[in-house]
């Protein structure tokens, strides 16, 4: 059942990534697990924590929007689940090595 749970958690994160309230506690609760147990089994199977996976999904979605829309960085951040542009830009740069603006320029 461990494997099934991780697949389901991944699907849940992909479904809810745009909700800025999505937290490890919220995810763990949905699956009736402790946050520790959720993090450990997820990390054992995926090599990353659920939080890291969430950040990855948000950045992937943001890349798509940066490439295909003229939305502002702030609007894109909001759409992918960040309350403020600052944390979106920081996270995006951590994951991709570029700011969202640099990424958009380099895609052109």
Short mmCIF file of N, CA, C and O in Angstrom, two decimals:
data_model
loop_
_atom_site.label_atom_id
_atom_site.label_comp_id
_atom_site.label_asym_id
_atom_site.label_seq_id
_atom_site.Cartn_x
_atom_site.Cartn_y
_atom_site.Cartn_z
N UNK A 1 0.83 -1.22 0.00
CA UNK A 1 0.00 0.00 0.00
C UNK A 1 0.86 1.26 0.00
O UNK A 1 0.41 2.33 -0.37
N UNK A 2 2.13 1.12 0.42
CA UNK A 2 3.04 2.27 0.44
C UNK A 2 3.19 2.91 -0.93
O UNK A 2 3.15 4.11 -1.09
N UNK A 3 3.33 2.03 -1.93
CA UNK A 3 3.54 2.51 -3.30
C UNK A 3 2.31 3.26 -3.79
O UNK A 3 2.40 4.34 -4.36
N UNK A 4 1.15 2.66 -3.55
CA UNK A 4 -0.11 3.26 -3.97
C UNK A 4 -0.27 4.65 -3.36
O UNK A 4 -0.61 5.61 -4.05
N UNK A 5 0.04 4.74 -2.07
CA UNK A 5 -0.12 6.02 -1.39
C UNK A 5 0.73 7.11 -2.04
O UNK A 5 0.25 8.21 -2.26
N UNK A 6 1.98 6.80 -2.37
CA UNK A 6 2.85 7.80 -2.97
C UNK A 6 2.30 8.26 -4.32
O UNK A 6 2.27 9.46 -4.62
N UNK A 7 1.84 7.31 -5.13
CA UNK A 7 1.23 7.67 -6.42
C UNK A 7 0.04 8.60 -6.20
O UNK A 7 -0.15 9.58 -6.93
N UNK A 8 -0.77 8.26 -5.20
CA UNK A 8 -1.96 9.06 -4.93
C UNK A 8 -1.60 10.44 -4.40
O UNK A 8 -2.23 11.43 -4.74
N UNK A 9 -0.55 10.50 -3.58
CA UNK A 9 -0.09 11.80 -3.06
C UNK A 9 0.40 12.66 -4.21
O UNK A 9 0.10 13.85 -4.29
N UNK A 10 1.15 12.07 -5.14
CA UNK A 10 1.64 12.81 -6.30
C UNK A 10 0.48 13.36 -7.12
O UNK A 10 0.49 14.52 -7.53
N UNK A 11 -0.51 12.52 -7.34
CA UNK A 11 -1.68 12.95 -8.12
C UNK A 11 -2.40 14.09 -7.39
O UNK A 11 -2.84 15.06 -8.01
N UNK A 12 -2.50 13.96 -6.07
CA UNK A 12 -3.16 14.98 -5.25
C UNK A 12 -2.42 16.31 -5.36
O UNK A 12 -3.03 17.37 -5.54
N UNK A 13 -1.10 16.26 -5.29
CA UNK A 13 -0.30 17.49 -5.41
C UNK A 13 -0.47 18.10 -6.79
O UNK A 13 -0.66 19.30 -6.93
N UNK A 14 -0.45 17.26 -7.84
CA UNK A 14 -0.63 17.78 -9.20
C UNK A 14 -2.00 18.43 -9.38
O UNK A 14 -2.16 19.37 -10.13
N UNK A 15 -2.99 17.90 -8.66
CA UNK A 15 -4.35 18.42 -8.76
C UNK A 15 -4.51 19.74 -7.99
O UNK A 15 -5.29 20.60 -8.39
N UNK A 16 -3.79 19.87 -6.87
CA UNK A 16 -4.03 21.00 -5.97
C UNK A 16 -2.89 22.01 -5.88
O UNK A 16 -2.94 22.91 -5.04
N UNK A 17 -1.88 21.86 -6.75
CA UNK A 17 -0.69 22.70 -6.64
C UNK A 17 -0.98 24.21 -6.65
O UNK A 17 -0.24 24.99 -6.08
N UNK A 18 -2.06 24.62 -7.30
CA UNK A 18 -2.32 26.05 -7.44
C UNK A 18 -2.92 26.67 -6.17
O UNK A 18 -3.09 27.89 -6.11
N UNK A 19 -3.23 25.84 -5.19
CA UNK A 19 -3.78 26.33 -3.93
C UNK A 19 -2.65 26.74 -2.99
O UNK A 19 -1.88 25.89 -2.55
N UNK A 20 -2.55 28.05 -2.68
CA UNK A 20 -1.45 28.49 -1.81
C UNK A 20 -1.56 27.92 -0.40
O UNK A 20 -0.58 27.92 0.35
N UNK A 21 -2.73 27.42 -0.03
CA UNK A 21 -2.92 26.82 1.31
C UNK A 21 -2.45 25.37 1.35
O UNK A 21 -2.49 24.73 2.40
N UNK A 22 -2.03 24.82 0.21
CA UNK A 22 -1.61 23.43 0.18
C UNK A 22 -0.33 23.28 1.00
O UNK A 22 0.71 23.81 0.65
N UNK A 23 -0.43 22.57 2.12
CA UNK A 23 0.72 22.38 2.99
C UNK A 23 0.92 20.89 3.22
O UNK A 23 0.03 20.09 2.91
N UNK A 24 2.07 20.53 3.76
CA UNK A 24 2.30 19.12 4.07
C UNK A 24 1.26 18.61 5.05
O UNK A 24 0.78 17.50 4.94
N UNK A 25 0.89 19.47 6.01
CA UNK A 25 -0.12 19.07 6.99
C UNK A 25 -1.45 18.76 6.30
O UNK A 25 -2.09 17.76 6.59
N UNK A 26 -1.84 19.63 5.35
CA UNK A 26 -3.09 19.43 4.63
C UNK A 26 -3.05 18.13 3.83
O UNK A 26 -4.02 17.37 3.81
N UNK A 27 -1.92 17.88 3.17
CA UNK A 27 -1.79 16.66 2.37
C UNK A 27 -1.83 15.43 3.27
O UNK A 27 -2.57 14.49 3.02
N UNK A 28 -1.04 15.48 4.35
CA UNK A 28 -0.99 14.34 5.28
C UNK A 28 -2.38 14.02 5.81
O UNK A 28 -2.79 12.87 5.88
N UNK A 29 -3.11 15.08 6.15
CA UNK A 29 -4.46 14.92 6.69
C UNK A 29 -5.38 14.23 5.68
O UNK A 29 -6.14 13.34 6.03
N UNK A 30 -5.29 14.63 4.42
CA UNK A 30 -6.13 14.03 3.38
C UNK A 30 -5.89 12.54 3.26
O UNK A 30 -6.76 11.78 2.85
N UNK A 31 -4.67 12.11 3.58
CA UNK A 31 -4.34 10.70 3.44
C UNK A 31 -4.28 9.99 4.79
O UNK A 31 -3.85 8.86 4.88
N UNK A 32 -4.70 10.72 5.81
CA UNK A 32 -4.76 10.13 7.14
C UNK A 32 -3.38 9.63 7.60
O UNK A 32 -3.25 8.54 8.13
N UNK A 33 -2.35 10.43 7.32
CA UNK A 33 -0.98 10.09 7.72
C UNK A 33 -0.43 11.23 8.57
O UNK A 33 -0.92 12.35 8.48
N UNK A 34 0.61 10.95 9.34
CA UNK A 34 1.32 12.04 10.00
C UNK A 34 2.23 12.68 8.95
O UNK A 34 2.61 12.04 7.97
N UNK A 35 2.57 13.95 9.15
CA UNK A 35 3.44 14.63 8.18
C UNK A 35 4.79 13.92 8.10
O UNK A 35 5.36 13.79 7.02
N UNK A 36 5.27 13.44 9.23
CA UNK A 36 6.56 12.72 9.26
C UNK A 36 6.49 11.47 8.39
O UNK A 36 7.36 11.24 7.54
N UNK A 37 5.45 10.70 8.60
CA UNK A 37 5.28 9.46 7.84
C UNK A 37 5.13 9.75 6.35
O UNK A 37 5.73 9.08 5.51
N UNK A 38 4.34 10.75 6.03
CA UNK A 38 4.14 11.15 4.64
C UNK A 38 5.48 11.52 4.01
O UNK A 38 5.84 11.01 2.96
N UNK A 39 6.23 12.40 4.68
CA UNK A 39 7.51 12.85 4.15
C UNK A 39 8.48 11.71 3.96
O UNK A 39 9.14 11.61 2.92
N UNK A 40 8.58 10.84 4.97
CA UNK A 40 9.53 9.74 4.91
C UNK A 40 9.20 8.76 3.80
O UNK A 40 10.08 8.40 3.01
N UNK A 41 7.95 8.32 3.72
CA UNK A 41 7.65 7.31 2.69
C UNK A 41 7.76 7.93 1.30
O UNK A 41 8.21 7.28 0.36
N UNK A 42 7.37 9.20 1.18
CA UNK A 42 7.48 9.88 -0.12
C UNK A 42 8.95 9.99 -0.52
O UNK A 42 9.33 9.66 -1.64
N UNK A 43 9.77 10.44 0.43
CA UNK A 43 11.19 10.64 0.13
C UNK A 43 11.88 9.32 -0.18
O UNK A 43 12.71 9.24 -1.09
N UNK A 44 11.55 8.27 0.56
CA UNK A 44 12.14 6.95 0.29
C UNK A 44 11.86 6.51 -1.13
O UNK A 44 12.71 5.94 -1.79
N UNK A 45 10.64 6.76 -1.59
CA UNK A 45 10.28 6.29 -2.91
C UNK A 45 10.72 7.24 -4.03
O UNK A 45 11.12 6.81 -5.09
N UNK A 46 10.65 8.54 -3.76
CA UNK A 46 10.85 9.53 -4.83
C UNK A 46 12.20 10.24 -4.79
O UNK A 46 12.55 10.96 -5.71
N UNK A 47 12.92 10.10 -3.67
CA UNK A 47 14.19 10.79 -3.55
C UNK A 47 14.05 12.28 -3.30
O UNK A 47 15.02 13.03 -3.40
N UNK A 48 12.84 12.72 -3.01
CA UNK A 48 12.60 14.12 -2.64
C UNK A 48 11.39 14.18 -1.73
O UNK A 48 10.62 13.23 -1.68
N UNK A 49 11.26 15.27 -1.01
CA UNK A 49 10.12 15.40 -0.10
C UNK A 49 8.88 15.84 -0.88
O UNK A 49 9.01 16.37 -2.00
N UNK A 50 7.69 15.68 -0.30
CA UNK A 50 6.48 16.18 -0.96
C UNK A 50 6.58 17.69 -1.23
O UNK A 50 6.11 18.16 -2.26
N UNK A 51 7.20 18.44 -0.33
CA UNK A 51 7.35 19.89 -0.53
C UNK A 51 8.18 20.18 -1.77
O UNK A 51 7.87 21.08 -2.54
N UNK A 52 9.26 19.42 -1.92
CA UNK A 52 10.13 19.61 -3.09
C UNK A 52 9.38 19.25 -4.36
O UNK A 52 9.51 19.92 -5.39
N UNK A 53 8.59 18.20 -4.29
CA UNK A 53 7.80 17.79 -5.45
C UNK A 53 6.79 18.88 -5.81
O UNK A 53 6.63 19.23 -6.99
N UNK A 54 6.14 19.43 -4.80
CA UNK A 54 5.18 20.52 -5.02
C UNK A 54 5.87 21.71 -5.70
O UNK A 54 5.35 22.26 -6.68
N UNK A 55 7.04 22.08 -5.21
CA UNK A 55 7.79 23.19 -5.82
C UNK A 55 8.12 22.88 -7.27
O UNK A 55 7.98 23.75 -8.15
N UNK A 56 8.51 21.63 -7.53
CA UNK A 56 8.84 21.21 -8.89
C UNK A 56 7.64 21.35 -9.82
O UNK A 56 7.75 21.88 -10.92
N UNK A 57 6.49 20.85 -9.38
CA UNK A 57 5.27 20.93 -10.18
C UNK A 57 4.91 22.39 -10.44
O UNK A 57 4.58 22.77 -11.56
N UNK A 58 4.97 23.21 -9.39
CA UNK A 58 4.65 24.64 -9.55
C UNK A 58 5.58 25.29 -10.57
O UNK A 58 5.13 26.09 -11.40
N UNK A 59 6.86 24.94 -10.53
CA UNK A 59 7.80 25.53 -11.48
C UNK A 59 7.57 25.03 -12.90
O UNK A 59 7.67 25.81 -13.85
N UNK A 60 7.22 23.75 -13.03
CA UNK A 60 6.90 23.22 -14.36
C UNK A 60 5.71 23.97 -14.96
O UNK A 60 5.72 24.35 -16.12
N UNK A 61 4.66 24.15 -14.14
CA UNK A 61 3.48 24.85 -14.62
C UNK A 61 3.82 26.30 -14.95
O UNK A 61 3.36 26.85 -15.94
N UNK A 62 4.65 26.91 -14.12
CA UNK A 62 5.06 28.29 -14.35
C UNK A 62 5.83 28.42 -15.66
O UNK A 62 5.60 29.35 -16.43
N UNK A 63 6.70 27.47 -15.94
CA UNK A 63 7.46 27.48 -17.19
C UNK A 63 6.51 27.51 -18.38
O UNK A 63 6.70 28.29 -19.32
N UNK A 64 5.50 26.66 -18.32
CA UNK A 64 4.51 26.62 -19.39
C UNK A 64 3.85 27.97 -19.59
O UNK A 64 3.69 28.44 -20.73
N UNK A 65 3.47 28.61 -18.49
CA UNK A 65 2.81 29.93 -18.58
C UNK A 65 3.78 30.99 -19.07
O UNK A 65 3.40 31.89 -19.83
N UNK A 66 5.03 30.91 -18.65
CA UNK A 66 6.03 31.88 -19.08
C UNK A 66 6.27 31.76 -20.58
O UNK A 66 6.49 32.76 -21.27
N UNK A 67 6.20 30.53 -21.08
CA UNK A 67 6.46 30.29 -22.50
C UNK A 67 5.27 30.65 -23.37
O UNK A 67 5.44 31.07 -24.51
N UNK A 68 4.05 30.45 -22.86
CA UNK A 68 2.89 30.53 -23.74
C UNK A 68 1.97 31.70 -23.48
O UNK A 68 0.99 31.88 -24.20
N UNK A 69 2.23 32.48 -22.44
CA UNK A 69 1.34 33.61 -22.15
C UNK A 69 2.15 34.89 -21.95
O UNK A 69 3.37 34.84 -21.81
N UNK A 70 1.44 35.99 -21.92
CA UNK A 70 2.08 37.28 -21.63
C UNK A 70 1.77 37.71 -20.20
O UNK A 70 1.93 38.87 -19.84
N UNK A 71 1.30 36.78 -19.37
CA UNK A 71 0.96 37.12 -17.99
C UNK A 71 2.18 37.68 -17.27
O UNK A 71 3.30 37.30 -17.57
N UNK A 72 1.93 38.57 -16.31
CA UNK A 72 3.03 39.10 -15.52
C UNK A 72 3.57 38.00 -14.60
O UNK A 72 2.89 37.02 -14.33
N UNK A 73 4.78 38.23 -14.12
CA UNK A 73 5.41 37.28 -13.19
C UNK A 73 4.52 37.10 -11.96
O UNK A 73 4.30 35.99 -11.49
N UNK A 74 3.98 38.21 -11.46
CA UNK A 74 3.10 38.16 -10.29
C UNK A 74 1.87 37.29 -10.56
O UNK A 74 1.49 36.45 -9.75
N UNK A 75 1.25 37.48 -11.73
CA UNK A 75 0.05 36.70 -12.07
C UNK A 75 0.38 35.22 -12.19
O UNK A 75 -0.38 34.36 -11.73
N UNK A 76 1.51 34.92 -12.79
CA UNK A 76 1.91 33.52 -12.93
C UNK A 76 2.16 32.92 -11.55
O UNK A 76 1.70 31.83 -11.25
N UNK A 77 2.86 33.66 -10.70
CA UNK A 77 3.11 33.19 -9.32
C UNK A 77 1.80 32.84 -8.63
O UNK A 77 1.69 31.79 -7.99
N UNK A 78 0.83 33.72 -8.76
CA UNK A 78 -0.48 33.49 -8.12
C UNK A 78 -1.15 32.24 -8.70
O UNK A 78 -1.69 31.42 -7.96
N UNK A 79 -1.08 32.10 -10.00
CA UNK A 79 -1.73 30.94 -10.64
C UNK A 79 -1.12 29.62 -10.23
O UNK A 79 -1.80 28.60 -10.26
N UNK A 80 0.17 29.62 -9.92
CA UNK A 80 0.80 28.35 -9.55
C UNK A 80 0.91 28.17 -8.04
O UNK A 80 1.59 27.28 -7.57
N UNK A 81 0.23 29.03 -7.27
CA UNK A 81 0.09 28.75 -5.85
C UNK A 81 0.95 29.56 -4.90
O UNK A 81 1.10 29.18 -3.75
N UNK A 82 1.53 30.67 -5.37
CA UNK A 82 2.31 31.51 -4.45
C UNK A 82 1.53 32.77 -4.10
O UNK A 82 0.94 33.41 -4.97
N UNK A 83 1.55 33.13 -2.82
CA UNK A 83 0.88 34.35 -2.38
C UNK A 83 1.57 35.59 -2.94
O UNK A 83 0.93 36.56 -3.27
N UNK A 84 2.89 35.56 -2.98
CA UNK A 84 3.59 36.77 -3.41
C UNK A 84 4.66 36.44 -4.44
O UNK A 84 5.22 35.34 -4.46
N UNK A 85 4.93 37.43 -5.29
CA UNK A 85 5.88 37.26 -6.38
C UNK A 85 7.27 36.92 -5.85
O UNK A 85 7.97 36.11 -6.45
N UNK A 86 7.64 37.51 -4.72
CA UNK A 86 8.97 37.29 -4.14
C UNK A 86 9.28 35.83 -3.90
O UNK A 86 10.33 35.32 -4.32
N UNK A 87 8.36 35.12 -3.23
CA UNK A 87 8.65 33.71 -2.94
C UNK A 87 8.58 32.88 -4.23
O UNK A 87 9.34 31.92 -4.38
N UNK A 88 7.73 33.26 -5.15
CA UNK A 88 7.68 32.57 -6.44
C UNK A 88 9.03 32.70 -7.15
O UNK A 88 9.63 31.71 -7.58
N UNK A 89 9.54 33.92 -7.25
CA UNK A 89 10.80 34.16 -7.96
C UNK A 89 11.95 33.40 -7.29
O UNK A 89 12.75 32.75 -7.97
N UNK A 90 12.01 33.45 -5.96
CA UNK A 90 13.06 32.74 -5.22
C UNK A 90 13.02 31.24 -5.49
O UNK A 90 14.04 30.62 -5.82
N UNK A 91 11.84 30.65 -5.37
CA UNK A 91 11.69 29.21 -5.58
C UNK A 91 12.03 28.83 -7.02
O UNK A 91 12.71 27.84 -7.27
N UNK A 92 11.52 29.61 -7.95
CA UNK A 92 11.74 29.33 -9.36
C UNK A 92 13.24 29.33 -9.66
O UNK A 92 13.75 28.45 -10.34
N UNK A 93 13.94 30.31 -9.10
CA UNK A 93 15.37 30.41 -9.35
C UNK A 93 16.12 29.24 -8.70
O UNK A 93 17.08 28.71 -9.27
N UNK A 94 15.67 28.82 -7.50
CA UNK A 94 16.28 27.65 -6.84
C UNK A 94 16.20 26.43 -7.74
O UNK A 94 17.15 25.66 -7.85
N UNK A 95 15.05 26.25 -8.37
CA UNK A 95 14.81 25.05 -9.16
C UNK A 95 15.47 25.13 -10.54
O UNK A 95 16.08 24.18 -11.00
N UNK A 96 15.37 26.28 -11.20
CA UNK A 96 15.80 26.37 -12.60
C UNK A 96 17.14 27.07 -12.78
O UNK A 96 17.74 27.00 -13.84
N UNK A 97 17.59 27.79 -11.76
CA UNK A 97 18.83 28.54 -11.89
C UNK A 97 18.64 29.90 -12.56
O UNK A 97 19.59 30.66 -12.73
N UNK A 98 17.40 30.22 -12.95
CA UNK A 98 17.11 31.51 -13.56
C UNK A 98 15.90 32.13 -12.88
O UNK A 98 15.06 31.41 -12.34
N UNK A 99 15.77 33.44 -12.96
CA UNK A 99 14.53 34.06 -12.52
C UNK A 99 13.47 33.80 -13.59
O UNK A 99 13.82 33.51 -14.75
N UNK A 100 12.19 33.93 -13.24
CA UNK A 100 11.14 33.73 -14.25
C UNK A 100 11.34 34.64 -15.47
O UNK A 100 11.13 34.22 -16.61
N UNK A 101 11.78 35.87 -15.23
CA UNK A 101 11.98 36.82 -16.32
C UNK A 101 13.10 36.37 -17.25
O UNK A 101 12.96 36.40 -18.48
N UNK A 102 14.20 35.92 -16.65
CA UNK A 102 15.32 35.41 -17.46
C UNK A 102 14.86 34.19 -18.25
O UNK A 102 15.20 34.05 -19.44
N UNK A 103 14.12 33.33 -17.59
CA UNK A 103 13.64 32.12 -18.25
C UNK A 103 12.81 32.49 -19.48
O UNK A 103 13.00 31.95 -20.57
N UNK A 104 11.88 33.43 -19.29
CA UNK A 104 11.01 33.85 -20.40
C UNK A 104 11.84 34.42 -21.54
O UNK A 104 11.63 34.07 -22.70
N UNK A 105 12.80 35.27 -21.22
CA UNK A 105 13.66 35.88 -22.25
C UNK A 105 14.42 34.80 -23.02
O UNK A 105 14.51 34.86 -24.24
N UNK A 106 14.95 33.82 -22.30
CA UNK A 106 15.77 32.78 -22.94
C UNK A 106 14.94 31.81 -23.76
O UNK A 106 15.48 31.07 -24.57
N UNK A 107 13.62 31.77 -23.54
CA UNK A 107 12.74 30.90 -24.33
C UNK A 107 12.37 31.54 -25.65
O UNK A 107 11.97 30.87 -26.57
N UNK A 108 12.47 32.84 -25.70
CA UNK A 108 12.05 33.58 -26.90
C UNK A 108 12.95 33.26 -28.10
O UNK A 108 14.13 33.11 -27.95
#
